[in-house]
mmCIF file of N, CA and C in Angstrom:
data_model
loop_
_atom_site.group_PDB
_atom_site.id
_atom_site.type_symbol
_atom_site.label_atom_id
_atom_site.label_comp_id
_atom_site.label_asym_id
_atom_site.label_seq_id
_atom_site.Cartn_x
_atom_site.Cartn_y
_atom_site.Cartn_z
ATOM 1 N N UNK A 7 71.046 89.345 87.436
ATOM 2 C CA UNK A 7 69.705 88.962 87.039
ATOM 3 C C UNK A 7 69.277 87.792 87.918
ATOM 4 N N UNK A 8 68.115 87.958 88.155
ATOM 5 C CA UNK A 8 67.807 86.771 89.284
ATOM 6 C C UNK A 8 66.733 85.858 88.654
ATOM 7 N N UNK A 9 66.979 84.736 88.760
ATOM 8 C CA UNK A 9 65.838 84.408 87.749
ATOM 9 C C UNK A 9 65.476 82.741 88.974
ATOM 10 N N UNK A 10 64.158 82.068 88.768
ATOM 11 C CA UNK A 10 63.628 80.994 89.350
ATOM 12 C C UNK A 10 63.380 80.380 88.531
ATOM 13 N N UNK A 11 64.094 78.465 88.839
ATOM 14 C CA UNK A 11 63.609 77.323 87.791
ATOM 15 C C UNK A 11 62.213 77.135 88.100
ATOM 16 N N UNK A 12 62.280 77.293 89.570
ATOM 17 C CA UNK A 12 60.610 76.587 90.027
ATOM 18 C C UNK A 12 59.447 77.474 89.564
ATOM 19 N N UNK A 13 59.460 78.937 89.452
ATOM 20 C CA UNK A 13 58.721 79.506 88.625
ATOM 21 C C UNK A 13 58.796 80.344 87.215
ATOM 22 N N UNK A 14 59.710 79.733 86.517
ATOM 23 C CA UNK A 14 60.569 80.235 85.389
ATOM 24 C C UNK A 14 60.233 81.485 85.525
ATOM 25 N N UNK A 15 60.214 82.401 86.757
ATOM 26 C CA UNK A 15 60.581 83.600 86.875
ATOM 27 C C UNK A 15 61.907 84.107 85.535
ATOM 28 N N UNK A 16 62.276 85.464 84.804
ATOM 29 C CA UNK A 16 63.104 86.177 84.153
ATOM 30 C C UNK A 16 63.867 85.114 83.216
ATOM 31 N N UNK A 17 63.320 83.507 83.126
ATOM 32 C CA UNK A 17 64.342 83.132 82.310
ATOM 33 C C UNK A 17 64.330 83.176 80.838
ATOM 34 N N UNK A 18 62.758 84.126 80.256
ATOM 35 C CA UNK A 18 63.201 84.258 78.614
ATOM 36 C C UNK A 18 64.500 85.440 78.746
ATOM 37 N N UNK A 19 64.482 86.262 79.480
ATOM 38 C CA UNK A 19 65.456 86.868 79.517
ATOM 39 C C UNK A 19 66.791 86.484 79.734
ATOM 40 N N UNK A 20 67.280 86.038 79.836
ATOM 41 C CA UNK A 20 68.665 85.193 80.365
ATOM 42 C C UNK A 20 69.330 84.634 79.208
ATOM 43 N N UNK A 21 68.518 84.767 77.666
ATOM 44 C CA UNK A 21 68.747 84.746 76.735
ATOM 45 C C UNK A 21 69.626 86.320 76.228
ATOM 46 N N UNK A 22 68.649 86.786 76.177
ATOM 47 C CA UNK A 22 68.333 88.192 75.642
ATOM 48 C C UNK A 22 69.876 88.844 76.376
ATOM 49 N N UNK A 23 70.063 88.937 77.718
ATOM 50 C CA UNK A 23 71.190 89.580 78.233
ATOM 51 C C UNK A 23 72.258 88.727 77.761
ATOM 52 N N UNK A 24 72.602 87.126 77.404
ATOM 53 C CA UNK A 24 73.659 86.809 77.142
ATOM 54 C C UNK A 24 74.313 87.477 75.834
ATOM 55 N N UNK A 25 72.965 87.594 75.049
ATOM 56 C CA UNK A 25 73.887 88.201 73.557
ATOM 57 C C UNK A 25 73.962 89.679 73.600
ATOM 58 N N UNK A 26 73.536 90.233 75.187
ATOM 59 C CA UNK A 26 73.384 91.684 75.091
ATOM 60 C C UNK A 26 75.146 91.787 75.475
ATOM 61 N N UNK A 27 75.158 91.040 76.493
ATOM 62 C CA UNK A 27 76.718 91.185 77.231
ATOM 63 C C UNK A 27 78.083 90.830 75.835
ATOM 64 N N UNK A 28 77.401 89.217 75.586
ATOM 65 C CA UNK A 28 78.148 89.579 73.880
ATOM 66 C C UNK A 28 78.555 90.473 72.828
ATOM 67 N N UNK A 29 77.492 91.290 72.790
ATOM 68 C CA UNK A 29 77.719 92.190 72.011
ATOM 69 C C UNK A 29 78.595 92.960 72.561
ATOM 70 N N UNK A 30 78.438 93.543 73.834
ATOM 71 C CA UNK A 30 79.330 94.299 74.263
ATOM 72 C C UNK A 30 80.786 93.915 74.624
ATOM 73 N N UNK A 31 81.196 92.736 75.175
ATOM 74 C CA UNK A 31 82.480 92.475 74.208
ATOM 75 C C UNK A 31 83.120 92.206 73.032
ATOM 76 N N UNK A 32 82.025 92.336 71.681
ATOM 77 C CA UNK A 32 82.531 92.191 70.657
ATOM 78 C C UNK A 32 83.160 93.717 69.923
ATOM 79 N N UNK A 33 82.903 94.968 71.204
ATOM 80 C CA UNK A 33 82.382 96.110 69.947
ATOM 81 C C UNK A 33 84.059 96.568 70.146
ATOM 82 N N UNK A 34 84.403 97.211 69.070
ATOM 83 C CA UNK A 34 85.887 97.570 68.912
ATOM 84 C C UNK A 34 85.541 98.932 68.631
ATOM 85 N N UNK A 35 86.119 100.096 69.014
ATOM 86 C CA UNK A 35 86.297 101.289 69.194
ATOM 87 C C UNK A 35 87.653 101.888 68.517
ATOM 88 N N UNK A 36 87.124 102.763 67.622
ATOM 89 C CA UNK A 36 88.425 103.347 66.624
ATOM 90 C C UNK A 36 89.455 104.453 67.319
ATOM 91 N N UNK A 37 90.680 104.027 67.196
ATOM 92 C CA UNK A 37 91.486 104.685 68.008
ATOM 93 C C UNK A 37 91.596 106.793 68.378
ATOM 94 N N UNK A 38 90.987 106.551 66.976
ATOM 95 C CA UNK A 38 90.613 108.375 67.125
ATOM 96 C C UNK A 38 89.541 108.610 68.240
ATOM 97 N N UNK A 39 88.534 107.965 68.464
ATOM 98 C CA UNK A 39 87.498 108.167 69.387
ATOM 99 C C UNK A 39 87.784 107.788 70.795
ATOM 100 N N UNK A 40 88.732 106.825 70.839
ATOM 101 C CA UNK A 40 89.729 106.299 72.040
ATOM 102 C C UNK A 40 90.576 107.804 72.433
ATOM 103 N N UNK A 41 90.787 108.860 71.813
ATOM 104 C CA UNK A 41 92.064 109.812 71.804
ATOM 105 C C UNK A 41 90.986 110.647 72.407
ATOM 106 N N UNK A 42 90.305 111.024 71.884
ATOM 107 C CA UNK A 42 88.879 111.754 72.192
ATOM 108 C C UNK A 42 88.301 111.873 73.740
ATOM 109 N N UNK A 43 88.016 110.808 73.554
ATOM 110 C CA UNK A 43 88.036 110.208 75.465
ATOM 111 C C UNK A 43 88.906 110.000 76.325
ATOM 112 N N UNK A 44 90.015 110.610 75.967
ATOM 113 C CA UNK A 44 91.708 109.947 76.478
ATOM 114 C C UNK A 44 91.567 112.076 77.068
ATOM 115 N N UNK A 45 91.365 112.645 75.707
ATOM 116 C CA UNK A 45 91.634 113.930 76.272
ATOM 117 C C UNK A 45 90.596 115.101 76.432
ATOM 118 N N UNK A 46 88.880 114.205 77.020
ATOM 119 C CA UNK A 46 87.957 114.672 77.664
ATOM 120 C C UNK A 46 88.287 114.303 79.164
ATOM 121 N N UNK A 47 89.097 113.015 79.551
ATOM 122 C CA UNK A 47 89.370 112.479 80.946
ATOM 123 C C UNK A 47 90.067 113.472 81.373
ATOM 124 N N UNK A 48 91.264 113.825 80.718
ATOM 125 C CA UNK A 48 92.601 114.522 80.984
ATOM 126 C C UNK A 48 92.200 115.824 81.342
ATOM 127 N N UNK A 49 91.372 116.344 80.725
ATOM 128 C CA UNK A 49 90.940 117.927 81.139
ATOM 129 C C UNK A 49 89.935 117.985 82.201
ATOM 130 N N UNK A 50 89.565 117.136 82.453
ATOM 131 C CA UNK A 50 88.252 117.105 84.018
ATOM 132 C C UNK A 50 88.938 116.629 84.958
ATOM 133 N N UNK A 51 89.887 115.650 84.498
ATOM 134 C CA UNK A 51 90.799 115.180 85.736
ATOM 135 C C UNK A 51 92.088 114.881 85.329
ATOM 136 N N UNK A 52 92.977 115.775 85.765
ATOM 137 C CA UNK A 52 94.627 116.084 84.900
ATOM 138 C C UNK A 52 95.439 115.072 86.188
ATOM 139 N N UNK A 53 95.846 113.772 85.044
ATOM 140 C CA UNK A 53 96.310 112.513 85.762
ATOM 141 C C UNK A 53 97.361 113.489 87.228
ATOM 142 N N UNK A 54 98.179 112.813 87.705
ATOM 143 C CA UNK A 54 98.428 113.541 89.409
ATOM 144 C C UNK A 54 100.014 113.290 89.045
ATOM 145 N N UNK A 55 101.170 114.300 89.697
ATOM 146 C CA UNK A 55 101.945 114.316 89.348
ATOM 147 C C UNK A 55 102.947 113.555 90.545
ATOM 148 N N UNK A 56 103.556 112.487 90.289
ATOM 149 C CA UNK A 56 104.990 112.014 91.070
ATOM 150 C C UNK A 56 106.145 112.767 91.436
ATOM 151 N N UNK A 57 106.687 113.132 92.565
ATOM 152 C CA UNK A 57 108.399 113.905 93.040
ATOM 153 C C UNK A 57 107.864 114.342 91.721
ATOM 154 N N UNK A 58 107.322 115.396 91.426
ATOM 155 C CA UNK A 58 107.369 116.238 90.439
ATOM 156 C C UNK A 58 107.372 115.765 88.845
ATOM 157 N N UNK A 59 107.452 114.812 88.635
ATOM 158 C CA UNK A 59 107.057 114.423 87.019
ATOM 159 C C UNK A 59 105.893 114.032 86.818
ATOM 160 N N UNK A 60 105.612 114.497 86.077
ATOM 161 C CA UNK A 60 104.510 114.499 85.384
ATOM 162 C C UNK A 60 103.655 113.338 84.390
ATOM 163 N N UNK A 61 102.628 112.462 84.544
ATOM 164 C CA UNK A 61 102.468 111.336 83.485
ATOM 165 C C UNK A 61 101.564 111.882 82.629
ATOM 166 N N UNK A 62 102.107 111.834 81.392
ATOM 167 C CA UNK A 62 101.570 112.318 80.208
ATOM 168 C C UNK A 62 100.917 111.265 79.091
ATOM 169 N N UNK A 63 99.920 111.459 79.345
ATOM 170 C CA UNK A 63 99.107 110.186 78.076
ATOM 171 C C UNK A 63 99.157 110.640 77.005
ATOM 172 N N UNK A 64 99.534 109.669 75.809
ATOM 173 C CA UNK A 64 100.003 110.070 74.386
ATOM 174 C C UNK A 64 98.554 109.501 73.572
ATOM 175 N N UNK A 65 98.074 108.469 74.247
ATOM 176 C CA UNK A 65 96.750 107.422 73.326
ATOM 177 C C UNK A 65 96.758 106.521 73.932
ATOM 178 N N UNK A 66 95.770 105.997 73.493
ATOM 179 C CA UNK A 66 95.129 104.564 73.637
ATOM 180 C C UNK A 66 94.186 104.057 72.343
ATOM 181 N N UNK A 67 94.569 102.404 72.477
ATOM 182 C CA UNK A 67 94.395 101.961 71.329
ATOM 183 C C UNK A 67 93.946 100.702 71.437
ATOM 184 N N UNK A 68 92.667 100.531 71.291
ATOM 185 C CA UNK A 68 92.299 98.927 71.737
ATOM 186 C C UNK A 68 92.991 97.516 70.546
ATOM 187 N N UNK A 69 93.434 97.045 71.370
ATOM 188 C CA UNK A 69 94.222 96.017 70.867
ATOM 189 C C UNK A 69 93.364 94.579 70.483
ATOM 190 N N UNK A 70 92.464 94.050 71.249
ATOM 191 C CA UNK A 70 92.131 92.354 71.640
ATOM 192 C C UNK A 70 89.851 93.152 71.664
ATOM 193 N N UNK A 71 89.677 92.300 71.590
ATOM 194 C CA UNK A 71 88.167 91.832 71.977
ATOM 195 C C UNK A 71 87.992 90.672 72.848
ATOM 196 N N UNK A 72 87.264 90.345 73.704
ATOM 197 C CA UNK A 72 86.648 89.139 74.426
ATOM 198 C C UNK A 72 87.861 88.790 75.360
ATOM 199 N N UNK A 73 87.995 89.689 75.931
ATOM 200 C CA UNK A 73 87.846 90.510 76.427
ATOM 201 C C UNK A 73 88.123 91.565 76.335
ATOM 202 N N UNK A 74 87.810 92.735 76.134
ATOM 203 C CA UNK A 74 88.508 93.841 75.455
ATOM 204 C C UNK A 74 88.801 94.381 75.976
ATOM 205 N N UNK A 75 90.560 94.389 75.223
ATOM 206 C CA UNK A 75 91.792 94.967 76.104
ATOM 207 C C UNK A 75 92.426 96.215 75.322
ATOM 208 N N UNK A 76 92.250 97.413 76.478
ATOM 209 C CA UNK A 76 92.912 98.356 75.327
ATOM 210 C C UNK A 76 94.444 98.728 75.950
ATOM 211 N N UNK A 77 95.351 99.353 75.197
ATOM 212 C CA UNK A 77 96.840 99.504 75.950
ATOM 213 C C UNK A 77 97.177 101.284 75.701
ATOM 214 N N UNK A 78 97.508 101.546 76.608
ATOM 215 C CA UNK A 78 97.403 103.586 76.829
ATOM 216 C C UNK A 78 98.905 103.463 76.804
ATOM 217 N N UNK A 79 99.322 104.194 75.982
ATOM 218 C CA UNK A 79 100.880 105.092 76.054
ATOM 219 C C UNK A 79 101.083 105.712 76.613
ATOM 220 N N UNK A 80 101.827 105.690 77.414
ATOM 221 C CA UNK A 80 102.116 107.066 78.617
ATOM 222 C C UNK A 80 103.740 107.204 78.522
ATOM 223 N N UNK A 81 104.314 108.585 78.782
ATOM 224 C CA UNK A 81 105.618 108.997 79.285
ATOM 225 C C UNK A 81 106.700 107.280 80.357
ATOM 226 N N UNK A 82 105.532 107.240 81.316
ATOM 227 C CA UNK A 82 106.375 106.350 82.372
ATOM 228 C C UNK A 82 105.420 105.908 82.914
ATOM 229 N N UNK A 83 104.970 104.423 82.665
ATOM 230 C CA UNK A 83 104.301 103.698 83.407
ATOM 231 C C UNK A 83 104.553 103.954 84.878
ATOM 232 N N UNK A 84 105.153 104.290 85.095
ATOM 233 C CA UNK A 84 105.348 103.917 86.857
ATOM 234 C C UNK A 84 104.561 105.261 87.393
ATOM 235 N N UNK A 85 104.696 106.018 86.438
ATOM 236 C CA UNK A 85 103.438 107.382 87.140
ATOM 237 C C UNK A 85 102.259 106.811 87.225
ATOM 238 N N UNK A 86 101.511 106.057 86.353
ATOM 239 C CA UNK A 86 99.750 105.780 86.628
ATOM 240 C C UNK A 86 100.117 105.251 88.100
ATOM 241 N N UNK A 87 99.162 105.870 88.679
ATOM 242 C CA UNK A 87 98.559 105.491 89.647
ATOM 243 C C UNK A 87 97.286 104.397 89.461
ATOM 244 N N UNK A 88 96.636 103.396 90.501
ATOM 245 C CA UNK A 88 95.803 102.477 90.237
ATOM 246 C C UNK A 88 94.442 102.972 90.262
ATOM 247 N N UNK A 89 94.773 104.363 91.208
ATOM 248 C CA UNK A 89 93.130 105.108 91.200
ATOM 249 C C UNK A 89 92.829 105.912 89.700
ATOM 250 N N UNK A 90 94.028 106.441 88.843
ATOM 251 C CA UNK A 90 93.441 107.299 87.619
ATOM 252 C C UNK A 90 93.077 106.088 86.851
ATOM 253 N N UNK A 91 93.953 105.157 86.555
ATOM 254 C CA UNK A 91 93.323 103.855 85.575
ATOM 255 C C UNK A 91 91.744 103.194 86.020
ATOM 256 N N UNK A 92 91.525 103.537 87.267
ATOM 257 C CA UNK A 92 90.452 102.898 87.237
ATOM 258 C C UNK A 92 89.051 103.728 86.776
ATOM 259 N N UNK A 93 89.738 105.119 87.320
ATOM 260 C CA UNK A 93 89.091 106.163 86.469
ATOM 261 C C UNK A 93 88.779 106.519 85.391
ATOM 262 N N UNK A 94 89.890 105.962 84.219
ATOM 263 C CA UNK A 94 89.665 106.010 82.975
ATOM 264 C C UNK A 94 88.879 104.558 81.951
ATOM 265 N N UNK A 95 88.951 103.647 83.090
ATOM 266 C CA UNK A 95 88.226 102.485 82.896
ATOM 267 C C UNK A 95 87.059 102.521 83.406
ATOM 268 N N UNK A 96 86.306 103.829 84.383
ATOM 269 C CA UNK A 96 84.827 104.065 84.130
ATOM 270 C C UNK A 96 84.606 104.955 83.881
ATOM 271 N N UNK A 97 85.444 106.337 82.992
ATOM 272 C CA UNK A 97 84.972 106.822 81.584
ATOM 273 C C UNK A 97 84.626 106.299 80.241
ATOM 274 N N UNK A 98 85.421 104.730 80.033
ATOM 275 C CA UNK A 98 85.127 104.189 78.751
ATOM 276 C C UNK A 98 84.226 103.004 79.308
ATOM 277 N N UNK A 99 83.253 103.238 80.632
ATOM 278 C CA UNK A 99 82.530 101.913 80.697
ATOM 279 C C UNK A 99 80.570 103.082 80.680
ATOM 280 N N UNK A 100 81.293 104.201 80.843
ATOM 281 C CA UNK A 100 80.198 105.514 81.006
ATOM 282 C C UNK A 100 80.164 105.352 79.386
ATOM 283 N N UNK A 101 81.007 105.796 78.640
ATOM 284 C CA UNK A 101 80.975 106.211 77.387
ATOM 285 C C UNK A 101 80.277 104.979 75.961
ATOM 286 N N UNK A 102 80.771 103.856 76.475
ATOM 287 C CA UNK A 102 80.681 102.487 75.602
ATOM 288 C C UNK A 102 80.030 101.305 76.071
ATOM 289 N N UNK A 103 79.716 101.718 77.694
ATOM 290 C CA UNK A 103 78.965 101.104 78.146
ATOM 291 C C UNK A 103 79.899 99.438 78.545
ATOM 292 N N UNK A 104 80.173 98.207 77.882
ATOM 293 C CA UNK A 104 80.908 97.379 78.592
ATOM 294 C C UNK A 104 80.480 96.452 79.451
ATOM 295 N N UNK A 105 78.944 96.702 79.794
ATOM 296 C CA UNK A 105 78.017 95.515 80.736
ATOM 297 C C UNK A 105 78.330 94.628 81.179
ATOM 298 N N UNK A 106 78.699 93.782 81.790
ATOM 299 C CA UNK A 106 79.036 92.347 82.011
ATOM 300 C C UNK A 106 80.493 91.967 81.550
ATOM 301 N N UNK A 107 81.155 92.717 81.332
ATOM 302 C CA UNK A 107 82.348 92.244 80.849
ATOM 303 C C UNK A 107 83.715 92.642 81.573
ATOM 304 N N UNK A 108 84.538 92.053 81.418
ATOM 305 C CA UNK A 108 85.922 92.913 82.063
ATOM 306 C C UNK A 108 86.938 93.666 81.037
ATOM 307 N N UNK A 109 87.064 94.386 81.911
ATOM 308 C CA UNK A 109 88.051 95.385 80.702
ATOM 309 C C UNK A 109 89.614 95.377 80.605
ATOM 310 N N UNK A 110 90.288 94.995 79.898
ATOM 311 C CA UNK A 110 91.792 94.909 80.826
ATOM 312 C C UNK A 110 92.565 96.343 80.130
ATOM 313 N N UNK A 111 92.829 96.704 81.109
ATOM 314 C CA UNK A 111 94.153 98.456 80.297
ATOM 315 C C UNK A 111 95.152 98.116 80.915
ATOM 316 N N UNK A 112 96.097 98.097 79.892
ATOM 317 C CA UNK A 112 97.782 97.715 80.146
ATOM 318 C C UNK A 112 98.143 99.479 79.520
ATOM 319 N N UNK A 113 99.610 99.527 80.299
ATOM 320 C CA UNK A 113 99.667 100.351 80.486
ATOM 321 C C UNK A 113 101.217 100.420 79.998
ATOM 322 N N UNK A 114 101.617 101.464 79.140
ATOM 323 C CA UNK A 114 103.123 101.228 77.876
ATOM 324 C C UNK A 114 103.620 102.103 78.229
ATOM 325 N N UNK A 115 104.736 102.211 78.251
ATOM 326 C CA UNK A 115 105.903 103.514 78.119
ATOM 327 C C UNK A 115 106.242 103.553 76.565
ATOM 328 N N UNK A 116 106.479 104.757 75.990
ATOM 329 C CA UNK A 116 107.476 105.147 74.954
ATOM 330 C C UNK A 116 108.742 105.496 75.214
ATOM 331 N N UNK A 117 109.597 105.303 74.392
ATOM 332 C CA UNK A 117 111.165 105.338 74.644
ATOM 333 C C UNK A 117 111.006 107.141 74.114
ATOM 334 N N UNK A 118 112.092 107.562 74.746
ATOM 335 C CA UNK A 118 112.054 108.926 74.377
ATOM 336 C C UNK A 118 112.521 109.670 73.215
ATOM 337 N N UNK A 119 112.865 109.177 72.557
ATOM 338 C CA UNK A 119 113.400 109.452 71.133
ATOM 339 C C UNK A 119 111.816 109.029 70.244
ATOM 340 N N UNK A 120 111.016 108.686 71.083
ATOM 341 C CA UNK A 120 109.848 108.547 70.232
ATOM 342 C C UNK A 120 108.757 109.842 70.549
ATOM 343 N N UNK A 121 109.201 110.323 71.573
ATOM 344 C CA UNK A 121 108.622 111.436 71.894
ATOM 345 C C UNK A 121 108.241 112.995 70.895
ATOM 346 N N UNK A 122 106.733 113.022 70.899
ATOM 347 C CA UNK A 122 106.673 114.238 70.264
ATOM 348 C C UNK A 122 106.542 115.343 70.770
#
C-alpha cells in the first residue's frame, strides 16, 4: 500500500488493512477442512516420488495463530521436497486467503507402528 504524509494520500486506509491483515492471522481452520485441502492438492498434484519411495501425507493440523503455523504428517519428512510445500502453502493461501502474513508448515514424520 503506498500511501503520502504530504498529501495524506491512502492513509484512512492503512487502518482498515491493518485489522484486515489481523484478522487474517487470527483465523484458525478446523482440521477436517485442513484434510480436505490436503487431499484436493494430492489429486491435482500427487507429491513426487524419491529412489522410489513414495511421501505420503496423512493430515495437517494447524497448531499456533500469529503466525499461523500448521504441521503436515507425512510417512518421511525427508521426501517433501521444498517445491511441493511451497505448493501446498499457496493452496491454503488460494483457499483462506492469509494476506500479509507468513505462514510457517513444519513438516512431521509418524513412527510406523502408527501407521494406518
Amino acid at each position: 500500500l503506498y500511501t503520502s504524509a504530504l498529501t495524506h494520500q491512502r492513509i484512512p486506509r492503512i487502518v482498515e488493512l491493518v485489522k484486515y491483515v489481523a484478522d487474517q492471522q487470527s483465523m484458525r481452520i478446523q482440521t477436517s477442512v485442513l484434510n480436505e485441502l490436503i487431499r484436493d492438492a494430492v489429486s491435482v498434484n500427487p507429491p513426487p516420488s524419491h529412489r522410489g519411495k513414495q511421501l505420503k501425507i496423512y493430515f495437517m493440523t494447524q497448531a499456533d495463530i500469529r503466525p499461523p503455523k500448521f504441521i503436515i504428517f507425512v510417512n518421511d519428512p525427508e521426501l517433501m521436497h521444498f517445491s511441493y510445500l511451497r505448493f501446498l502453502e499457496n493452496r491454503l493461501r488460494e483457499s483462506f486467503g492469509f494476506e500479509g502474513t507468513p505462514l510457517k508448515l513444519i513438516v512431521r514424520g509418524r513412527k510406523e507402528e502408527e501407521d494406518i
